[in-house]
PDB file of C-alpha atoms in Angstrom:
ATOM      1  CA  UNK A 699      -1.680  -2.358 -65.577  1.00  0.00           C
ATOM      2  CA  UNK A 700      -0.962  -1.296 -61.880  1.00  0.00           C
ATOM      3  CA  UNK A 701      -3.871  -0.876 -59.707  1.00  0.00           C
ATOM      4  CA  UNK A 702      -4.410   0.165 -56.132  1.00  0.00           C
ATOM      5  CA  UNK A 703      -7.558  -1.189 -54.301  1.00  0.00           C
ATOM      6  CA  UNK A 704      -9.279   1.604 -52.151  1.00  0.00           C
ATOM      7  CA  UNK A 705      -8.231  -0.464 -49.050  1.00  0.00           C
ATOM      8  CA  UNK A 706      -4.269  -0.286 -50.025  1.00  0.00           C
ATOM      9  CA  UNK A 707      -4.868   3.119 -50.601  1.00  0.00           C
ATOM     10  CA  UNK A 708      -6.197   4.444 -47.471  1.00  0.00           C
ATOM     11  CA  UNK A 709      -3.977   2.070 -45.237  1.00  0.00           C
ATOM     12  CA  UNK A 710      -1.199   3.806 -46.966  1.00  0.00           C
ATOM     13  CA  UNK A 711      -2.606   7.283 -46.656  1.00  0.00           C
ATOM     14  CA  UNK A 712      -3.550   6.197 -42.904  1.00  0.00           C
ATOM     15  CA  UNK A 713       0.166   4.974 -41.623  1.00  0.00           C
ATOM     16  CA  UNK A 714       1.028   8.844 -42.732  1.00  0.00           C
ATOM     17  CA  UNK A 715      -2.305  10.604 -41.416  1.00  0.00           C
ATOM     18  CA  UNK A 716      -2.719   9.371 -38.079  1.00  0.00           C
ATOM     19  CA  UNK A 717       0.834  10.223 -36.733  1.00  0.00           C
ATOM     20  CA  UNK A 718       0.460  13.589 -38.124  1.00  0.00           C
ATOM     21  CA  UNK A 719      -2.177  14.527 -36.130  1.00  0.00           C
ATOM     22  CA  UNK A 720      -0.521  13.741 -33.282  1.00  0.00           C
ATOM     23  CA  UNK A 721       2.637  15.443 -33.896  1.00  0.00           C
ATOM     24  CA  UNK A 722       1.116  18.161 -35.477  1.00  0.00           C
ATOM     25  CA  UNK A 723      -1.305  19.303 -32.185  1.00  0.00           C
ATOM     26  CA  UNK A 724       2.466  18.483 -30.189  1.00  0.00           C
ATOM     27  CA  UNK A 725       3.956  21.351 -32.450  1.00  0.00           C
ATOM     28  CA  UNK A 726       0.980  23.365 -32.606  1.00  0.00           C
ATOM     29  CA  UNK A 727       0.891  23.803 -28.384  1.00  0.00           C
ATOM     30  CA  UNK A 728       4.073  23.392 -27.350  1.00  0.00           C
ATOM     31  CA  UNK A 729       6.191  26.299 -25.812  1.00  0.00           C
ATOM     32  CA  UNK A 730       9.009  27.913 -28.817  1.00  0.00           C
ATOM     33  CA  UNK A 731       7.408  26.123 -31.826  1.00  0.00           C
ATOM     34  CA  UNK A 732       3.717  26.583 -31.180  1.00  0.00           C
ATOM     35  CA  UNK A 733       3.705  30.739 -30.280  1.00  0.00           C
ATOM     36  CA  UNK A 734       3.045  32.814 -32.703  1.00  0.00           C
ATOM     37  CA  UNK A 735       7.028  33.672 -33.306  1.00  0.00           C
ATOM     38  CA  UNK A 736       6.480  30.417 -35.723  1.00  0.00           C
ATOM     39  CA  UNK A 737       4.336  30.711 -38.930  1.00  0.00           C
ATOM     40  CA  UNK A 738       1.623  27.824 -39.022  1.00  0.00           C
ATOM     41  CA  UNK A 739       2.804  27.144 -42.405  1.00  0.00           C
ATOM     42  CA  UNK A 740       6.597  26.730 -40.457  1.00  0.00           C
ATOM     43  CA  UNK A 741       5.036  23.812 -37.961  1.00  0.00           C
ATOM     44  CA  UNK A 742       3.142  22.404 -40.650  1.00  0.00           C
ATOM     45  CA  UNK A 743       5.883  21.323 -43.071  1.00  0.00           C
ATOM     46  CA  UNK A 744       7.904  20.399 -39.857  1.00  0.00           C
ATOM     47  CA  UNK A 745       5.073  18.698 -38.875  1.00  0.00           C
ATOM     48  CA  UNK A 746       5.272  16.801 -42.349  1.00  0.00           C
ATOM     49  CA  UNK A 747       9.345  16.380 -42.300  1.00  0.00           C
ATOM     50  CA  UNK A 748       9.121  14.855 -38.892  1.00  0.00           C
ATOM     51  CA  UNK A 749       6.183  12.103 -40.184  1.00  0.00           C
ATOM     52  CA  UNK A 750       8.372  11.380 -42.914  1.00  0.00           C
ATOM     53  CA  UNK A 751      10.990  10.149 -41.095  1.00  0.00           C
ATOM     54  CA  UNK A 752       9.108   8.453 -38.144  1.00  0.00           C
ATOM     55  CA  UNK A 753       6.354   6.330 -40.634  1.00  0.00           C
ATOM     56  CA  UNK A 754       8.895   3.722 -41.920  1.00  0.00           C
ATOM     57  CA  UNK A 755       9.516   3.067 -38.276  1.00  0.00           C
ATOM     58  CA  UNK A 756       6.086   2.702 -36.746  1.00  0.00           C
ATOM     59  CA  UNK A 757       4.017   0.139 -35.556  1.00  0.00           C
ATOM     60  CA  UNK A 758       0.818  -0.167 -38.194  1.00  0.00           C
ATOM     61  CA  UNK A 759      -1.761   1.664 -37.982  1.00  0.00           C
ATOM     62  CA  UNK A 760      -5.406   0.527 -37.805  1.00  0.00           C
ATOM     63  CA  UNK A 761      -7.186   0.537 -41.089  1.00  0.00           C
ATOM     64  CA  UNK A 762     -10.133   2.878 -41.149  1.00  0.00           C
ATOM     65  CA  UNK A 763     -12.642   4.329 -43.475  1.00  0.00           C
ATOM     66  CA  UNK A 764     -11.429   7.834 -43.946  1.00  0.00           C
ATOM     67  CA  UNK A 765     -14.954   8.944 -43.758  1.00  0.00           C
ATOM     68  CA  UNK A 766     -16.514   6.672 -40.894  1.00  0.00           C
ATOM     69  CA  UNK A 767     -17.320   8.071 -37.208  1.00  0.00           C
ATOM     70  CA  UNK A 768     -14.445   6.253 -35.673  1.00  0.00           C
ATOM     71  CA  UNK A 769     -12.112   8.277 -38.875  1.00  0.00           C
ATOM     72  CA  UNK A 770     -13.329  11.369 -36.785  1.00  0.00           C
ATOM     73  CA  UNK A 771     -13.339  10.004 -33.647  1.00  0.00           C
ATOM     74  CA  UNK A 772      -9.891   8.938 -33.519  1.00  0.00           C
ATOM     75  CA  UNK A 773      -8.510  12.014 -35.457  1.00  0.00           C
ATOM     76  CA  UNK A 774      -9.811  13.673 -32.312  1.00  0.00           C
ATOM     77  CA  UNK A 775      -8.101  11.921 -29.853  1.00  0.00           C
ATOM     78  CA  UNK A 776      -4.880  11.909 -31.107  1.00  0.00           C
ATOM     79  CA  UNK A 777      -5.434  15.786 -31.372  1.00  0.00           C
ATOM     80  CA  UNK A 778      -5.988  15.640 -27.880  1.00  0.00           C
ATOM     81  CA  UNK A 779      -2.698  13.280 -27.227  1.00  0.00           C
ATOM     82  CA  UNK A 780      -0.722  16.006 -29.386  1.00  0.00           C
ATOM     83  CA  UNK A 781      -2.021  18.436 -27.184  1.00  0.00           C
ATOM     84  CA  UNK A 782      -1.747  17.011 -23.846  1.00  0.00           C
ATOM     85  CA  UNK A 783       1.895  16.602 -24.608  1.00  0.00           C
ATOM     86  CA  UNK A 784       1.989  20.660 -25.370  1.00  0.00           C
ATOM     87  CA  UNK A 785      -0.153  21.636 -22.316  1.00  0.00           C
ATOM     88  CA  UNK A 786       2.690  19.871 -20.251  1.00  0.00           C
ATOM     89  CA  UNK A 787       5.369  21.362 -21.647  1.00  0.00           C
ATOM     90  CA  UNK A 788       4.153  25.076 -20.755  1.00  0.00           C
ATOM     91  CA  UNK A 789       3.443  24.269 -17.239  1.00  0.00           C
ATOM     92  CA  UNK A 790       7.573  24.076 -17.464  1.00  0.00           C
ATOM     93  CA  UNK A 791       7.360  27.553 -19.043  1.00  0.00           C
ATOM     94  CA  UNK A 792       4.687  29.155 -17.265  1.00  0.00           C
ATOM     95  CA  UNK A 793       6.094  27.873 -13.720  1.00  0.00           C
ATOM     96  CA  UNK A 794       9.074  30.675 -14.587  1.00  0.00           C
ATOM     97  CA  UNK A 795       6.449  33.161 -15.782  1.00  0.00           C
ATOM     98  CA  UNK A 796       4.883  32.999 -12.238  1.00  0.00           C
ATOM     99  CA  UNK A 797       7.863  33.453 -10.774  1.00  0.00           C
ATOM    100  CA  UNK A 798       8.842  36.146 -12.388  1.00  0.00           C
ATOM    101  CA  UNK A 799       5.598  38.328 -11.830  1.00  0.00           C
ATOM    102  CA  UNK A 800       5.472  37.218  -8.171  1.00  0.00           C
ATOM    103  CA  UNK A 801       9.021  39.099  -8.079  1.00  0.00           C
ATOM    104  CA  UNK A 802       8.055  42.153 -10.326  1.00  0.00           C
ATOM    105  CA  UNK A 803       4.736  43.154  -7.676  1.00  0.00           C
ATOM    106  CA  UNK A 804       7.336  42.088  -4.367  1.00  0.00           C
ATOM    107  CA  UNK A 805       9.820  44.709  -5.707  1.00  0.00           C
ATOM    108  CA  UNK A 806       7.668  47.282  -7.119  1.00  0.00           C
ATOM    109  CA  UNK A 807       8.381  46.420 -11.052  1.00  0.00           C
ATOM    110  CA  UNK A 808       4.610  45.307 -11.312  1.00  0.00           C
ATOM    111  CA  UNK A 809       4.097  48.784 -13.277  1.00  0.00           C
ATOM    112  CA  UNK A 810       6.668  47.912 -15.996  1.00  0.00           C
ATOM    113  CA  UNK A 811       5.319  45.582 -18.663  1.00  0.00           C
ATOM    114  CA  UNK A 812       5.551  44.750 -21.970  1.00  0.00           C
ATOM    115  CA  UNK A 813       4.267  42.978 -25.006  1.00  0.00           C
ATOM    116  CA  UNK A 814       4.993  39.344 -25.014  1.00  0.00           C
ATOM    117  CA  UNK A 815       5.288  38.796 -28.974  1.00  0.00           C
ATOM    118  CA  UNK A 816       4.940  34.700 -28.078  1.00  0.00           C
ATOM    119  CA  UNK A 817       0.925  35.271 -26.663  1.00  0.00           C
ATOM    120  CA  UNK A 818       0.412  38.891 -27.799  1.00  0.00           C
ATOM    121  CA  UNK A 819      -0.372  40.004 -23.973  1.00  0.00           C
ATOM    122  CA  UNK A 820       1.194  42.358 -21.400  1.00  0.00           C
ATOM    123  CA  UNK A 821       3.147  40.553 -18.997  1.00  0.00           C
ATOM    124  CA  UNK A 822       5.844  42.299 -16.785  1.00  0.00           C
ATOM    125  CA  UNK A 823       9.336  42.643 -17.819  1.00  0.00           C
ATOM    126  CA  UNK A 824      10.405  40.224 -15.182  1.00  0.00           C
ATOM    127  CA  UNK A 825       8.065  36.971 -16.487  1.00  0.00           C
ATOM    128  CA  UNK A 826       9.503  38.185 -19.911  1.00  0.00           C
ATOM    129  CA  UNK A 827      12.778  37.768 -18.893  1.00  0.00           C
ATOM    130  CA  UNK A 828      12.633  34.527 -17.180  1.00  0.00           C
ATOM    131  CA  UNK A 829      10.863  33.166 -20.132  1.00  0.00           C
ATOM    132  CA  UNK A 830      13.402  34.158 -22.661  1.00  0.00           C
ATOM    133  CA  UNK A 831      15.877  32.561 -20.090  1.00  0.00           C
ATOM    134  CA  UNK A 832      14.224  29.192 -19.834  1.00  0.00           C
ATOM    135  CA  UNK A 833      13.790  29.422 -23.456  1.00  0.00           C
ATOM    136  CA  UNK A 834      17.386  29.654 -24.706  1.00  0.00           C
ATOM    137  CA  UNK A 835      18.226  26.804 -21.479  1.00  0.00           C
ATOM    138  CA  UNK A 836      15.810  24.514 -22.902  1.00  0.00           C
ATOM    139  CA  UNK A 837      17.170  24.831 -26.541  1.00  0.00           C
ATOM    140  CA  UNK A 838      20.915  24.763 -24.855  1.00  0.00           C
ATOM    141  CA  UNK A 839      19.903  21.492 -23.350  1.00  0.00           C
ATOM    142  CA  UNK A 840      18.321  19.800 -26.276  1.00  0.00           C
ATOM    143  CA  UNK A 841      14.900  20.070 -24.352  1.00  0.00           C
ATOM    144  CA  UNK A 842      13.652  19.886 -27.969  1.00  0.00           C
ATOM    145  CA  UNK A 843      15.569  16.537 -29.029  1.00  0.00           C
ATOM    146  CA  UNK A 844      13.942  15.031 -25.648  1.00  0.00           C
ATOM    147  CA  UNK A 845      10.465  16.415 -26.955  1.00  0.00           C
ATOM    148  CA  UNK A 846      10.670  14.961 -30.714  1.00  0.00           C
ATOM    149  CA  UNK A 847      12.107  11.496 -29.133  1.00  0.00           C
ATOM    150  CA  UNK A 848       9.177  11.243 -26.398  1.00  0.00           C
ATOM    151  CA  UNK A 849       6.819  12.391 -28.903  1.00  0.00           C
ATOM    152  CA  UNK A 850       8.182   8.916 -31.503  1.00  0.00           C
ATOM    153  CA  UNK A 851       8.412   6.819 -28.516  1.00  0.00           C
ATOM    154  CA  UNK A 852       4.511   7.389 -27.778  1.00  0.00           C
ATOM    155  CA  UNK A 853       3.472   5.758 -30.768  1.00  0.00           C
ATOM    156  CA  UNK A 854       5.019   2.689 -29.408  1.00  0.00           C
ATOM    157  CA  UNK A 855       3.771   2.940 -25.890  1.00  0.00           C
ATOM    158  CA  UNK A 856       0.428   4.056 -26.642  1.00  0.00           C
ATOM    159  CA  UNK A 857      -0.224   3.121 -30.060  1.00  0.00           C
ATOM    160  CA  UNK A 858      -2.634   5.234 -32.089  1.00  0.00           C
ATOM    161  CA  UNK A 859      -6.071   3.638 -31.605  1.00  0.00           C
ATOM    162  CA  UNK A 860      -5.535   2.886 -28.297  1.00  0.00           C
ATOM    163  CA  UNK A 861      -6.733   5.276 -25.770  1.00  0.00           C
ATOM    164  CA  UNK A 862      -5.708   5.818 -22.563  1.00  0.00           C
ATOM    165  CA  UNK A 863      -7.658   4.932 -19.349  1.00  0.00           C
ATOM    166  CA  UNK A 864      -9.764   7.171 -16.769  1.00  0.00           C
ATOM    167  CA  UNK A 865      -7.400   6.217 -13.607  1.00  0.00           C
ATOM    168  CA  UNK A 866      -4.568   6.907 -15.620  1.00  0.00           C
ATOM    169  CA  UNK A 867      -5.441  10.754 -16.683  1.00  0.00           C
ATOM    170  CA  UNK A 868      -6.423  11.345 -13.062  1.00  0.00           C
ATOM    171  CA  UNK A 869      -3.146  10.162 -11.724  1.00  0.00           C
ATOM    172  CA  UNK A 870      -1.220  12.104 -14.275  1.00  0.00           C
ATOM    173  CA  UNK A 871      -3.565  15.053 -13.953  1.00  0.00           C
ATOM    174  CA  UNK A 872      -2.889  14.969  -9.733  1.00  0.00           C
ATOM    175  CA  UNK A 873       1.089  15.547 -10.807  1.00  0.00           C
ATOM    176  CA  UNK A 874       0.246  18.609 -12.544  1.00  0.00           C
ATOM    177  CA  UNK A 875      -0.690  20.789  -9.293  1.00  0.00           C
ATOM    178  CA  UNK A 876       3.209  21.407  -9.173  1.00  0.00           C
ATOM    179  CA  UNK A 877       3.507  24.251 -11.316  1.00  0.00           C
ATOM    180  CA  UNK A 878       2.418  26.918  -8.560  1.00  0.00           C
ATOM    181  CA  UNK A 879       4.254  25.168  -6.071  1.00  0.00           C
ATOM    182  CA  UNK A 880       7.395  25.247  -8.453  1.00  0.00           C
ATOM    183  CA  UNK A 881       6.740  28.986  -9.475  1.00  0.00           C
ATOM    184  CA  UNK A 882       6.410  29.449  -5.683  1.00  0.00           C
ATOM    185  CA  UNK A 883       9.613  28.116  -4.913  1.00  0.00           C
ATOM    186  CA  UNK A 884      11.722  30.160  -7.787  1.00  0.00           C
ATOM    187  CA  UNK A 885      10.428  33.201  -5.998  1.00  0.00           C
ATOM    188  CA  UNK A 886      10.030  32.142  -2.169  1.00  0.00           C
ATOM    189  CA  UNK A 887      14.190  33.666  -2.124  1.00  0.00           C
ATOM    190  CA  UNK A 888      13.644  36.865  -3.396  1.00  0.00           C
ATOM    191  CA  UNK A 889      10.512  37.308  -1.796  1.00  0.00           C
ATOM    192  CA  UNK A 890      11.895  36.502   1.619  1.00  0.00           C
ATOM    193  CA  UNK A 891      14.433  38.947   1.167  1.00  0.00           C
ATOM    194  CA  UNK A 892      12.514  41.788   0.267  1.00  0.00           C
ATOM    195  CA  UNK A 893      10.351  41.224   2.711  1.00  0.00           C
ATOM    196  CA  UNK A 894      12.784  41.431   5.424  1.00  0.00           C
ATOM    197  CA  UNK A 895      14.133  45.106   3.529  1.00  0.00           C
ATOM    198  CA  UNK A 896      10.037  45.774   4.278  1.00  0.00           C
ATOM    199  CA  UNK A 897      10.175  44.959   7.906  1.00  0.00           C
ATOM    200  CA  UNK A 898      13.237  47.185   7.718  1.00  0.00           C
ATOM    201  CA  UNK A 899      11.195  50.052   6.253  1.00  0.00           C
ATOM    202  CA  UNK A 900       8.646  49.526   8.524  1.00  0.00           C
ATOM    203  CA  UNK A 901      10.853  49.648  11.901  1.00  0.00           C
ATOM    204  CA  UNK A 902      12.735  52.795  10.285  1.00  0.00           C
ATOM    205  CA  UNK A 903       8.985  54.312   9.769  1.00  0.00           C
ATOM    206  CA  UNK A 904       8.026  53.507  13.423  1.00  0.00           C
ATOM    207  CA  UNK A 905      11.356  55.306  14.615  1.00  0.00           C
ATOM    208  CA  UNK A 906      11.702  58.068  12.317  1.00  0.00           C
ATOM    209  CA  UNK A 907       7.932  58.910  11.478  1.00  0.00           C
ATOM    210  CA  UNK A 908       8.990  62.404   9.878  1.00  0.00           C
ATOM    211  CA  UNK A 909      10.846  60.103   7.612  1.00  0.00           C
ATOM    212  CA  UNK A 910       9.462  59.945   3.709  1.00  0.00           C
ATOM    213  CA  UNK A 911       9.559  56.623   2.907  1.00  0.00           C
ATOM    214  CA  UNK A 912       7.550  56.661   0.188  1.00  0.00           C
ATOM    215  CA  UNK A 913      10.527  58.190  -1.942  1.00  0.00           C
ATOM    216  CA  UNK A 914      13.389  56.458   0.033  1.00  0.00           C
ATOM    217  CA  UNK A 915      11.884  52.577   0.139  1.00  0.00           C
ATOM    218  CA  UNK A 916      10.426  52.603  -3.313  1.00  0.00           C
ATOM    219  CA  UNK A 917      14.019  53.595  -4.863  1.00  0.00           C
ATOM    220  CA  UNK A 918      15.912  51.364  -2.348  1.00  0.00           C
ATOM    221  CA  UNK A 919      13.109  48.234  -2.620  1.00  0.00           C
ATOM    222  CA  UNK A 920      13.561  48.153  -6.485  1.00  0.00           C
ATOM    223  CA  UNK A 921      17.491  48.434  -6.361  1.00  0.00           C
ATOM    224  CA  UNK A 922      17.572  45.962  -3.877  1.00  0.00           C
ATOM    225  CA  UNK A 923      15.299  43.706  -5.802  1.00  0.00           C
ATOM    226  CA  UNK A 924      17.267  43.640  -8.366  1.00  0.00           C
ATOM    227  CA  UNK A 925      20.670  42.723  -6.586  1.00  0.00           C
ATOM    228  CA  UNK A 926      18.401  39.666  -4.837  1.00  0.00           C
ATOM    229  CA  UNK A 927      17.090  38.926  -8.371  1.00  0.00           C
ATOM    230  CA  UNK A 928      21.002  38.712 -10.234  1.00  0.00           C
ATOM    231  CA  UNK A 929      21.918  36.915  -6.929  1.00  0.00           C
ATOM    232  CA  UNK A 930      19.181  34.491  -6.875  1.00  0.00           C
ATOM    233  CA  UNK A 931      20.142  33.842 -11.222  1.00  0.00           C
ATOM    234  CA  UNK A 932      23.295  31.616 -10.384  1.00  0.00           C
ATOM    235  CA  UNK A 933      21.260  28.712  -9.052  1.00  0.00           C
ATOM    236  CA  UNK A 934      18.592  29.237 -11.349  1.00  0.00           C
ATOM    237  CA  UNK A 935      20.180  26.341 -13.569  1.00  0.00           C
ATOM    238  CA  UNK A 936      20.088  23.966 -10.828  1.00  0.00           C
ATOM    239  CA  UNK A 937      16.204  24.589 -10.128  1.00  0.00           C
ATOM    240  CA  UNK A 938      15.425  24.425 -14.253  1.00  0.00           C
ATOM    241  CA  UNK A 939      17.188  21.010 -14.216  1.00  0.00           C
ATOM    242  CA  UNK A 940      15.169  19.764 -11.759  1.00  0.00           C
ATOM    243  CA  UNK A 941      11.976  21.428 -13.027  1.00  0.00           C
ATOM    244  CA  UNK A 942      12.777  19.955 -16.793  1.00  0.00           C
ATOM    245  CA  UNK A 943      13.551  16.607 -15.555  1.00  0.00           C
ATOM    246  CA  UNK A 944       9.926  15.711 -13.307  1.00  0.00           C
ATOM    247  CA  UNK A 945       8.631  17.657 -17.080  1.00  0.00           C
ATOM    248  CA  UNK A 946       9.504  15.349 -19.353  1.00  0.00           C
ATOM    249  CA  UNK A 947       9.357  12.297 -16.670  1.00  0.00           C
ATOM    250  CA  UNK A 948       5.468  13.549 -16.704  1.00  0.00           C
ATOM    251  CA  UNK A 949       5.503  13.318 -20.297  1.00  0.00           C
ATOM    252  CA  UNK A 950       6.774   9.576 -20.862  1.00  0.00           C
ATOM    253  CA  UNK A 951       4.261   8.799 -17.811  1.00  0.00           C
ATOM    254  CA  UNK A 952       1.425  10.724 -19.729  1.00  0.00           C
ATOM    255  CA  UNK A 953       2.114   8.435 -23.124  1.00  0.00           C
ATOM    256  CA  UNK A 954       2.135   5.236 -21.164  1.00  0.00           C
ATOM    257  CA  UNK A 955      -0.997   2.839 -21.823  1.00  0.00           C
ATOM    258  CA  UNK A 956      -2.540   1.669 -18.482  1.00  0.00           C
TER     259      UNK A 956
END
């Protein structure tokens, strides 16, 4: 008769378990597949596809008692891998959020919001807009393939088991500051330009003060606004390239054992 000791069992069920923590927290945080557009049930079996095919290929994993305090303990951290990854990758989303909404209160469309069915929060039409932008350039780009490949290529630089140091998250974690510099910079263009229509409002004010400009400025600011904004759109690819690529280089930097 074939028998299985308890040790082959749970180093079998182990070389499947621990890598689906870890991908599973990726898929559960990250921008497209982790909102609430996705089902859970949706990440879970891709979740499950993707640790099919990446087990044969792994290093092996450490054999653990499923039900010991390291089990738990190390269940946890690659949760917290999984979700480090995630956290990342919407600082790449969120940077063209804030750029958008710094726009929409510069131009006057702070007023005109919307549901965002990804979070389930009002958010103006503007941050909605570049999101849905960045989100069909980062599928266009295979942002997604890059994802899945850092995400197989971490269990070979930082193995599971093997945590990562204090130095290291503080170096990584000093990169991150970018994102409000980066939103900054999407929206320093258009916000230089509307403020020198403002400075225009304000001379024609100081000449003309019989002038409404209350219901000539507002008008004129928002069309305006939105001739910078569909200007300032054709080198919007150039900036997400560059924005992506420092992204992902933060994510192979993040899975990196030091």
């Amino acid at each position: 008769m074939f028998e299985l000791s308890n040790a082959q069992i749970g180093g079998w069920i182990g070389s499947f378990v621990w890598p689906l923590f870890r991908v599973a927290a990726l898929l559960m945080t990250m921008p497209i597949i982790g909102t609430q557009l996705v089902p859970t049930r949706v990440r879970l079996y891709l979740a499950l596809a993707i640790c099919v095919v990446l087990v044969p290929s792994l290093p092996p994993m450490p054999q653990v008692d499923a039900l010991s305090p390291r089990a738990l303990l190390l269940i946890g951290w690659e949760i917290l891998i999984g979700a480090m990854l995630g956290f990342v990758l919407q600082l790449l989303f969120h940077a063209f959020v804030v750029a958008g909404q710094i726009i929409s209160m510069q131009m006057g469309l702070g007023f005109a919001s919307m549901v965002d069915p990804t979070n389930g929060v009002s958010v103006p039409v503007l941050g909605q807009f570049f999101t849905m932008l960045v989100t069909l350039l980062f599928l266009a780009m295979n942002g997604h393939l890059v994802v899945f490949e850092v995400i197989a290529e971490s269990f070979v630089t930082l193995p599971v088991g093997e945590g990562l140091s204090g130095n290291h998250l503080w170096e990584v974690a000093g990169k991150l500051g970018w994102v409000l510099g980066a939103g900054l910079l999407l929206a320093l263009p258009a916000i230089t330009a509307l403020l020198v229509v403002n400075l225009a409002f304000g001379a024609m004010t100081r000449a003309a003060p019989q002038l409404n400009i209350f219901s000539i400025g507002f008008p004129l600011t928002l069309v305006l606004g939105l001739v910078i904004l569909w200007i300032g759109t054709a080198d919007l690819l150039a900036q997400y390239q560059v924005l992506a690529s420092e992204t992902l280089q933060l994510l192979r930097e993040l899975i990196r054992s030091r």
